[in-house]
PDB file of C-alpha atoms in Angstrom:
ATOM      1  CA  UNK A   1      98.982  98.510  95.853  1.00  0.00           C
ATOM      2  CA  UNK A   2     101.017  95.980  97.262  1.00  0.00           C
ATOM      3  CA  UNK A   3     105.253  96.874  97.278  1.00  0.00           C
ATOM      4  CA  UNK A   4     105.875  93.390  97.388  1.00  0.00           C
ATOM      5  CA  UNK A   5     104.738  90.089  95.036  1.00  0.00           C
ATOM      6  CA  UNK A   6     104.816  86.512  95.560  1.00  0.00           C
ATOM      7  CA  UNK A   7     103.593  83.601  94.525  1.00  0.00           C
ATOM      8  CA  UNK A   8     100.943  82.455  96.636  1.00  0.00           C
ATOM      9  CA  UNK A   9     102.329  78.472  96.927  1.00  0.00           C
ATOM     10  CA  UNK A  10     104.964  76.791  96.527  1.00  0.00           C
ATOM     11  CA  UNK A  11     105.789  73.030  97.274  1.00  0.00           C
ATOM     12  CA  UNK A  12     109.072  71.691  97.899  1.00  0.00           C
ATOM     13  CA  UNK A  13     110.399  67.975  99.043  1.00  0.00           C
ATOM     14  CA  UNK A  14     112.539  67.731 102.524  1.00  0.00           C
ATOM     15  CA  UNK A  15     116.083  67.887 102.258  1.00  0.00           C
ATOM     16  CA  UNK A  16     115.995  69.948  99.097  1.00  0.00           C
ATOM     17  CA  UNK A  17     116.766  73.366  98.415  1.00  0.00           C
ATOM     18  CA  UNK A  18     113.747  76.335  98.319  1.00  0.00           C
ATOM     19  CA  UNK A  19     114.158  78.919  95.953  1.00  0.00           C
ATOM     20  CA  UNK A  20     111.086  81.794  96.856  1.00  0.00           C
ATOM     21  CA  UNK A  21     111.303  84.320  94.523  1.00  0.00           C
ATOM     22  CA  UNK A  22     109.850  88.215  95.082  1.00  0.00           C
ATOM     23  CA  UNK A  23     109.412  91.445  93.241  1.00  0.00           C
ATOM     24  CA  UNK A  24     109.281  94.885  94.217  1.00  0.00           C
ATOM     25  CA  UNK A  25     109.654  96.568  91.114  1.00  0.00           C
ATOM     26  CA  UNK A  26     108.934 100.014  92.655  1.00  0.00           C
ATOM     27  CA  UNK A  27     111.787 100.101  95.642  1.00  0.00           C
ATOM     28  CA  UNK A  28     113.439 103.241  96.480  1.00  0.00           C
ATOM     29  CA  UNK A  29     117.378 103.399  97.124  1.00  0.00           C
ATOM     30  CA  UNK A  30     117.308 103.564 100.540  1.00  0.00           C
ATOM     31  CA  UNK A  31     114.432 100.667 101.272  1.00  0.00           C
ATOM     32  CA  UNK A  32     115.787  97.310 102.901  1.00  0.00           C
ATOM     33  CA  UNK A  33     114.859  93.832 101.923  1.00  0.00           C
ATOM     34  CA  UNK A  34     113.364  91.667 104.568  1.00  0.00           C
ATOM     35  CA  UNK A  35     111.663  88.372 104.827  1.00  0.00           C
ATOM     36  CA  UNK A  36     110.148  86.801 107.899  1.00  0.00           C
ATOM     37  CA  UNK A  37     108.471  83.598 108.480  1.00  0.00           C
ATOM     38  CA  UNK A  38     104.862  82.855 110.013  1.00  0.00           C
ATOM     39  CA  UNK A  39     103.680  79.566 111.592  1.00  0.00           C
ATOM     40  CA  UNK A  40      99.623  79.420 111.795  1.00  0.00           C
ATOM     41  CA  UNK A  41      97.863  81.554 114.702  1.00  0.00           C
ATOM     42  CA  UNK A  42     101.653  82.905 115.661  1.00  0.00           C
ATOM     43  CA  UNK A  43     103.264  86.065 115.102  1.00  0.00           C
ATOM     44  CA  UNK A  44     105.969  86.498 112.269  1.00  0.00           C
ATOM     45  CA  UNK A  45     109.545  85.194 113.418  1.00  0.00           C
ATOM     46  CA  UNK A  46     112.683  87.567 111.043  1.00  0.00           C
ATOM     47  CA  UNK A  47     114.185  85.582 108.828  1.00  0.00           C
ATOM     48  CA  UNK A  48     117.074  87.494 106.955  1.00  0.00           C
ATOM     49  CA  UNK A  49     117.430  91.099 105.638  1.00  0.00           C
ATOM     50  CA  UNK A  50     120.143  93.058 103.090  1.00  0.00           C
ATOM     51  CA  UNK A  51     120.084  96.211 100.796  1.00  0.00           C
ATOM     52  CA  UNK A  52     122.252  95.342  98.167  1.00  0.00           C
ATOM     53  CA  UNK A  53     124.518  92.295  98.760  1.00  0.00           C
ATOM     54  CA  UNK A  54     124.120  89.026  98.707  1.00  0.00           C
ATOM     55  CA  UNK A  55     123.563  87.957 102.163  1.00  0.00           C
ATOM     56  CA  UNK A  56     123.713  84.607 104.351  1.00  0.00           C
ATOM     57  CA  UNK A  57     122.675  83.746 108.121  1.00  0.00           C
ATOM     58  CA  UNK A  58     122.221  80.334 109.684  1.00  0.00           C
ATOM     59  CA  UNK A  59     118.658  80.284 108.269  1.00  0.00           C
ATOM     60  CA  UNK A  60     119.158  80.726 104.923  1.00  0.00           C
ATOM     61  CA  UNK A  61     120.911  83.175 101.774  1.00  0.00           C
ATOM     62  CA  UNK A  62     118.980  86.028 100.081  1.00  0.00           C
ATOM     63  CA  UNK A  63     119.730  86.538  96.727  1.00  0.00           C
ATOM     64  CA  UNK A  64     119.606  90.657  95.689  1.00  0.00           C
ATOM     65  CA  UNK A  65     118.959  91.190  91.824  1.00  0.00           C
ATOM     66  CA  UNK A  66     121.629  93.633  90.464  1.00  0.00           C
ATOM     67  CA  UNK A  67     118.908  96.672  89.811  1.00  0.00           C
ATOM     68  CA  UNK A  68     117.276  95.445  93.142  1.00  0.00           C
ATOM     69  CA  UNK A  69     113.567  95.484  91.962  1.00  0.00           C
ATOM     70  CA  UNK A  70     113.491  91.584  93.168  1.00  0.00           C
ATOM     71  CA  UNK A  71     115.177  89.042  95.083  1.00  0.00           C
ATOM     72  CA  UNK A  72     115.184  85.481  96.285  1.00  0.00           C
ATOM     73  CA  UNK A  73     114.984  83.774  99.464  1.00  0.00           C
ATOM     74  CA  UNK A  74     116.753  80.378  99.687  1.00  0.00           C
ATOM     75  CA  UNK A  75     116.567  77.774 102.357  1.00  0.00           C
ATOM     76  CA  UNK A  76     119.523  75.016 101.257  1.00  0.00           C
ATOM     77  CA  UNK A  77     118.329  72.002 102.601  1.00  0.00           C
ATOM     78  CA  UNK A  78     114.089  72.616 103.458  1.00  0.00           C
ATOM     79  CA  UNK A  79     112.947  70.328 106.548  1.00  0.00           C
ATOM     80  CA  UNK A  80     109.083  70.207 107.835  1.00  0.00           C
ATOM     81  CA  UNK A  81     109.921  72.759 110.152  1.00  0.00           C
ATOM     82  CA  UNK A  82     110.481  75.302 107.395  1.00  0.00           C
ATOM     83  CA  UNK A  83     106.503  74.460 106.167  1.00  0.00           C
ATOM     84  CA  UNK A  84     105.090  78.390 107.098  1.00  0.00           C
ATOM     85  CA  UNK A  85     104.214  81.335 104.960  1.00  0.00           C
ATOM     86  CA  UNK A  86     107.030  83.090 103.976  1.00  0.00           C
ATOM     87  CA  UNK A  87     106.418  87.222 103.861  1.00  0.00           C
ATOM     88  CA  UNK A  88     108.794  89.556 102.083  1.00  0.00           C
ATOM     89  CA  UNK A  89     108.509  93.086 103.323  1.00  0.00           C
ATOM     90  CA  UNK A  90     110.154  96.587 102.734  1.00  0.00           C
ATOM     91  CA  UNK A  91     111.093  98.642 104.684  1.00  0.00           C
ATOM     92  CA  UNK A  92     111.686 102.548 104.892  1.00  0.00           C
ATOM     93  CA  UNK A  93     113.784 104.970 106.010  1.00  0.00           C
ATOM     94  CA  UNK A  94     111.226 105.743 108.607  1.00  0.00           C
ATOM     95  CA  UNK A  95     111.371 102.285 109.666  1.00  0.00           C
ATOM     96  CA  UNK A  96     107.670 101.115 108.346  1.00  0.00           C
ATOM     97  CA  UNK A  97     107.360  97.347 106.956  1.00  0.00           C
ATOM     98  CA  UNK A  98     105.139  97.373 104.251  1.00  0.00           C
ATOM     99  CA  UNK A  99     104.277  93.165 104.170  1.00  0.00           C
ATOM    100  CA  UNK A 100     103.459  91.353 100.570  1.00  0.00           C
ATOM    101  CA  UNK A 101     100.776  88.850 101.260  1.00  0.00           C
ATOM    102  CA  UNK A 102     103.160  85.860 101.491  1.00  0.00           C
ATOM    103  CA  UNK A 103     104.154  82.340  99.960  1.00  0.00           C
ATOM    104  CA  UNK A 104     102.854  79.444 101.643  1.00  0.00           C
ATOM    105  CA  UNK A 105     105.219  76.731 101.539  1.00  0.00           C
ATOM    106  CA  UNK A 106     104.852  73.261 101.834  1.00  0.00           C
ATOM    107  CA  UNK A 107     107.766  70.712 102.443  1.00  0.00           C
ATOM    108  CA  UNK A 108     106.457  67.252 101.765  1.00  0.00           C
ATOM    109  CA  UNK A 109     108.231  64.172 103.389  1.00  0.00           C
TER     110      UNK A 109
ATOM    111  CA  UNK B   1     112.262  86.128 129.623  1.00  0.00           C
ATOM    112  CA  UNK B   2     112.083  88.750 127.692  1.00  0.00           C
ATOM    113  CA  UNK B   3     109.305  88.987 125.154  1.00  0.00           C
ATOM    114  CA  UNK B   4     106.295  90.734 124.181  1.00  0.00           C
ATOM    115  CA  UNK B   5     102.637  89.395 125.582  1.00  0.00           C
ATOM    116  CA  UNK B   6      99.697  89.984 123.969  1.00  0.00           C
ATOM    117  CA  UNK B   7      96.320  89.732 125.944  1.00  0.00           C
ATOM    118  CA  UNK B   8      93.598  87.657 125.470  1.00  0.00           C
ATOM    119  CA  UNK B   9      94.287  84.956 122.818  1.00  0.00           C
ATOM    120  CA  UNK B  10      90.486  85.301 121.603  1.00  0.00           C
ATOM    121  CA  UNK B  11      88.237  88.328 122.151  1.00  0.00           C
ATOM    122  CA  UNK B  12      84.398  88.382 121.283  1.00  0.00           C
ATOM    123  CA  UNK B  13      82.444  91.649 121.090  1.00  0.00           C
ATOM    124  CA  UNK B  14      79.189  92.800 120.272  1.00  0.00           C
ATOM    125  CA  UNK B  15      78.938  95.072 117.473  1.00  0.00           C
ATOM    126  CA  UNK B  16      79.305  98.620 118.274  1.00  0.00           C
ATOM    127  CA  UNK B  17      81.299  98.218 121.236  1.00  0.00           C
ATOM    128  CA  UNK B  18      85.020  99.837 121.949  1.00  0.00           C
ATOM    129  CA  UNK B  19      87.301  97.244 122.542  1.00  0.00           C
ATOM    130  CA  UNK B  20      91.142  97.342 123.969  1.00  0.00           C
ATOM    131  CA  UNK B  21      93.846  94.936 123.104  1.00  0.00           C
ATOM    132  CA  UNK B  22      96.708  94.662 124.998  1.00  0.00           C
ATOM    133  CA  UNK B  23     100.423  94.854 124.130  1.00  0.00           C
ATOM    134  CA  UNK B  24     103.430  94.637 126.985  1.00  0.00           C
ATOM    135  CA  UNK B  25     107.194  94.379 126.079  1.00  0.00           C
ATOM    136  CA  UNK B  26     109.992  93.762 128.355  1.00  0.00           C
ATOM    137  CA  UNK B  27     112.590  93.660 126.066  1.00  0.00           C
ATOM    138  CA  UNK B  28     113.266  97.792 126.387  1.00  0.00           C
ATOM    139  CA  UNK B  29     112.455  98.587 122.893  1.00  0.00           C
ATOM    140  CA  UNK B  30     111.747 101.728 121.794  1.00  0.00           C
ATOM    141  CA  UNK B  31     109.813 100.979 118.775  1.00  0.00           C
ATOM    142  CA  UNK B  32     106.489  99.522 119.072  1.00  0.00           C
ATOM    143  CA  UNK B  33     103.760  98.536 116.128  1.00  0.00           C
ATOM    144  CA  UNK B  34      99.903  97.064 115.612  1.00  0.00           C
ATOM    145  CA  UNK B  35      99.195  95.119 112.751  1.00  0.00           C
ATOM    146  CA  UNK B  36      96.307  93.923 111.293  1.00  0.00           C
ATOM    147  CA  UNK B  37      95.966  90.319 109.712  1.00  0.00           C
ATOM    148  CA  UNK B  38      92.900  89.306 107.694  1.00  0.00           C
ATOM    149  CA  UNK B  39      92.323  85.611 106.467  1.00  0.00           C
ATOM    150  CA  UNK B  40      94.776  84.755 103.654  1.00  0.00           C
ATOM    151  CA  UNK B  41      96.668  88.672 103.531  1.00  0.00           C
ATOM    152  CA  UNK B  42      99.620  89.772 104.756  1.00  0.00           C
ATOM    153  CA  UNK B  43      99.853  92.162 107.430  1.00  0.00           C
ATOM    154  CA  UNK B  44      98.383  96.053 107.097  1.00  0.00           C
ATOM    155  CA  UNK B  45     100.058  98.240 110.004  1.00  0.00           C
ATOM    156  CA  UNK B  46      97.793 100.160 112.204  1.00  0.00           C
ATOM    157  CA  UNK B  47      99.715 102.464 114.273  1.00  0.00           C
ATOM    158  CA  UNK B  48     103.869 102.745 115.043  1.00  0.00           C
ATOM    159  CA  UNK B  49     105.028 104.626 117.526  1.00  0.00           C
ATOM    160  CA  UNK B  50     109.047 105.104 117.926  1.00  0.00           C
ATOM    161  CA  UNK B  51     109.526 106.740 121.273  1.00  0.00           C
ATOM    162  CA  UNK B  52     107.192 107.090 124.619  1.00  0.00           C
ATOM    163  CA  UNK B  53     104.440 109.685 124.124  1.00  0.00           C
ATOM    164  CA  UNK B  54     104.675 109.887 120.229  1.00  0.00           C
ATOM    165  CA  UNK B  55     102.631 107.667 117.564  1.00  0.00           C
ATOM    166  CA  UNK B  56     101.875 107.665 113.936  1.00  0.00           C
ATOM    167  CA  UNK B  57      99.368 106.658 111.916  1.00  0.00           C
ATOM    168  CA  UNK B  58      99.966 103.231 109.646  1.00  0.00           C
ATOM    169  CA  UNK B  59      97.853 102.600 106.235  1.00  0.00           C
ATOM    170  CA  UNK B  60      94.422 101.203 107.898  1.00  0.00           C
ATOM    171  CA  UNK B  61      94.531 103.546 110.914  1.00  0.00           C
ATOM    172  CA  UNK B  62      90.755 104.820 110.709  1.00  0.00           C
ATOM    173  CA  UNK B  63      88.581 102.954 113.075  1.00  0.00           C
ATOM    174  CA  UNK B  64      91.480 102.649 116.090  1.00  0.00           C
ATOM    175  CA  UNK B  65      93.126 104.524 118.421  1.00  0.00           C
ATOM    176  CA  UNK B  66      96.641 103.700 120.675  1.00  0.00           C
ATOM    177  CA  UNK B  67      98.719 105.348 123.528  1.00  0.00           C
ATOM    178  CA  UNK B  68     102.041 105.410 124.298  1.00  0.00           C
ATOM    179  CA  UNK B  69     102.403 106.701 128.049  1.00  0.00           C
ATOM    180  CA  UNK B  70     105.070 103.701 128.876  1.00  0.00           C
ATOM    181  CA  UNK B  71     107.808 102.476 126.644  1.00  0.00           C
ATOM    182  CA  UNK B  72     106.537  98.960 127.983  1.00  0.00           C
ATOM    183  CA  UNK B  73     102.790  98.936 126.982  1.00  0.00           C
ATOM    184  CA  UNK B  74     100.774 100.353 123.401  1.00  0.00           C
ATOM    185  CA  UNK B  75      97.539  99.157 124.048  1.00  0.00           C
ATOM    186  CA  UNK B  76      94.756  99.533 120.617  1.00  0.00           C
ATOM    187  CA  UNK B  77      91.305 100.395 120.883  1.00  0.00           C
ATOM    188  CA  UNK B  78      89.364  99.314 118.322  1.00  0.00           C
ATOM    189  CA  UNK B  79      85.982 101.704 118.304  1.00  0.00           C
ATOM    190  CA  UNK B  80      82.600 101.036 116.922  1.00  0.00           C
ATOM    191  CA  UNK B  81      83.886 103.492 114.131  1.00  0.00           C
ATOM    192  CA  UNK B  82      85.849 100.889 112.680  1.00  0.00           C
ATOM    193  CA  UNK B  83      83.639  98.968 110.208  1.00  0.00           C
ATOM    194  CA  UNK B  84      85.420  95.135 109.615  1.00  0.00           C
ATOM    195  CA  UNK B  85      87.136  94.660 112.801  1.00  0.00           C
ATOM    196  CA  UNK B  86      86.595  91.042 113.032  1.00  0.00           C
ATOM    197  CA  UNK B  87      90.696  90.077 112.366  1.00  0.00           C
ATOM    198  CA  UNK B  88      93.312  89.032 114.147  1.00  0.00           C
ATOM    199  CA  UNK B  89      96.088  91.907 115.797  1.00  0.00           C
ATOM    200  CA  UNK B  90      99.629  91.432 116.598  1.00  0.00           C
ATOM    201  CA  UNK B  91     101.792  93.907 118.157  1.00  0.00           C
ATOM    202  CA  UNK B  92     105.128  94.188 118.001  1.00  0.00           C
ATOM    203  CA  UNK B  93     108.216  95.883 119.548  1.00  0.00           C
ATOM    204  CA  UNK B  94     111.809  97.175 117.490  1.00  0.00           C
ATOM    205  CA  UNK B  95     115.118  98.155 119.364  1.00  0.00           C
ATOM    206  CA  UNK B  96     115.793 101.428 117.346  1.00  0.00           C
ATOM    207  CA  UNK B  97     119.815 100.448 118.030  1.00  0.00           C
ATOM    208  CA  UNK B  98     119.398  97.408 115.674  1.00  0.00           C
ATOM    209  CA  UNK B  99     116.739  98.663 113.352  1.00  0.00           C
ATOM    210  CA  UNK B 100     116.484  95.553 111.125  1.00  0.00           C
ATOM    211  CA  UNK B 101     114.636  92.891 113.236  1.00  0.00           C
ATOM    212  CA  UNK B 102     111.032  93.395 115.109  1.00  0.00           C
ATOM    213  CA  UNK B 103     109.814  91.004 117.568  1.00  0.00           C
ATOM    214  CA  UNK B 104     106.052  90.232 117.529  1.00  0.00           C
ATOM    215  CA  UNK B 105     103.747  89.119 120.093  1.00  0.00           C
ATOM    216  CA  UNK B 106     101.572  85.942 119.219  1.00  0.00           C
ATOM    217  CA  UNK B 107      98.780  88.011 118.161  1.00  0.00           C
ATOM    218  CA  UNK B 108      95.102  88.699 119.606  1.00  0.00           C
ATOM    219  CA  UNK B 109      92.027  87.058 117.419  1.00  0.00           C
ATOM    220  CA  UNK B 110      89.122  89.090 117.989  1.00  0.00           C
ATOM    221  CA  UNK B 111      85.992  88.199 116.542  1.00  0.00           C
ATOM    222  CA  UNK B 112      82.644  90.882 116.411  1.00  0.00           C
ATOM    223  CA  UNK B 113      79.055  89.673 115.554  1.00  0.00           C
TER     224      UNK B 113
END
């Protein structure tokens, strides 16, 4: 079974915020939230990580639920560029990524 | 620049047939991985390995062997054991000192008929 689930699509308009929502009901203490982005026929590019805190990079803010079994990736202001599937993965204390099987978003003009 | 290549873009096969896909990274990381994409799915890890000369097995390992006799290369063979391996493969490579962020190559589509 999957750690991680998404919704399979999502549509947003450009310019507008993106709020991609994931659960992972069954995380351990010690597993880190990460999401990466994938472009078709390319290799997954990181997008932002955290454990418990709220977090923010140039990209975009990830949104930790208080009991941490789900979170939220926001993008503040989505442009055509941002059109990709969007993965969110844990990973271990070992350092394995276990990968959902993604949100595909689509900005439309 | 620094980066990780993967070799060839496309790779055809005849069924039954061993087949090795390449993986090189420049970028001195320690930490190197093979992942498995199938249409519409995430991605299913192979095989990790976290230091030269040591490799574990991921959650779709049977089917596929690697080595790890440089830090710079962890090449996958794909055997005739392995019963879907139409798919496409990317590798990629970690920095153990910043643990949070892997690099990926842009991935190997092989196809077997």
């Amino acid at each position: 079974d999957a750690k991680t689930t998404q919704p399979n699509s999502m549509e947003s308009n450009e310019e507008e915020p993106v709020h991609l929502p994931c659960n992972h009901s069954t995380i351990s203490g010690t597993d880190y939230i990460h999401w990466y982005r994938q472009l078709p026929s390319q290799g997954p590019e990181y997008v932002i990580h955290g454990l418990t805190s709220n977090v923010n990079n140039r990209m975009a803010s990830l949104a930790i639920a208080e009991d941490r079994k789900s979170s939220t990736l926001i993008l503040h202001r989505a442009t055509l560029r941002d059109a990709a599937v969007y993965y969110c993965i844990l990973r271990d204390n070992f350092n394995k990524f276990y990968f959902g099987s993604g949100t595909k978003l689509n900005v439309k003009p | 620049d620094g980066g990780i290549t993967q070799s060839p873009k496309y790779l055809f096969r005849k069924e039954g047939q061993n087949v090795t896909l390449s993986c090189e990274q420049n970028l001195n990381h320690d930490a190197m991985y093979w992942y498995r994409q199938d249409p519409g799915q995430g991605l299913r890890l192979i095989y990790y390995s976290q230091i030269v000369n040591d490799f574990q097995k991921g959650d779709i390992a049977e089917g596929y062997s690697v080595s790890r006799e440089k830090k710079e290369s962890f090449p996958l063979t794909v055997t005739s054991a392995q019963k879907n391996p139409t798919a496409f493969y990317l590798c990629a490579s970690r920095d153990s000192d910043s643990s949070y962020e892997q690099y990926f190559g842009p991935g190997t589509r092989l196809t077997v008929t």
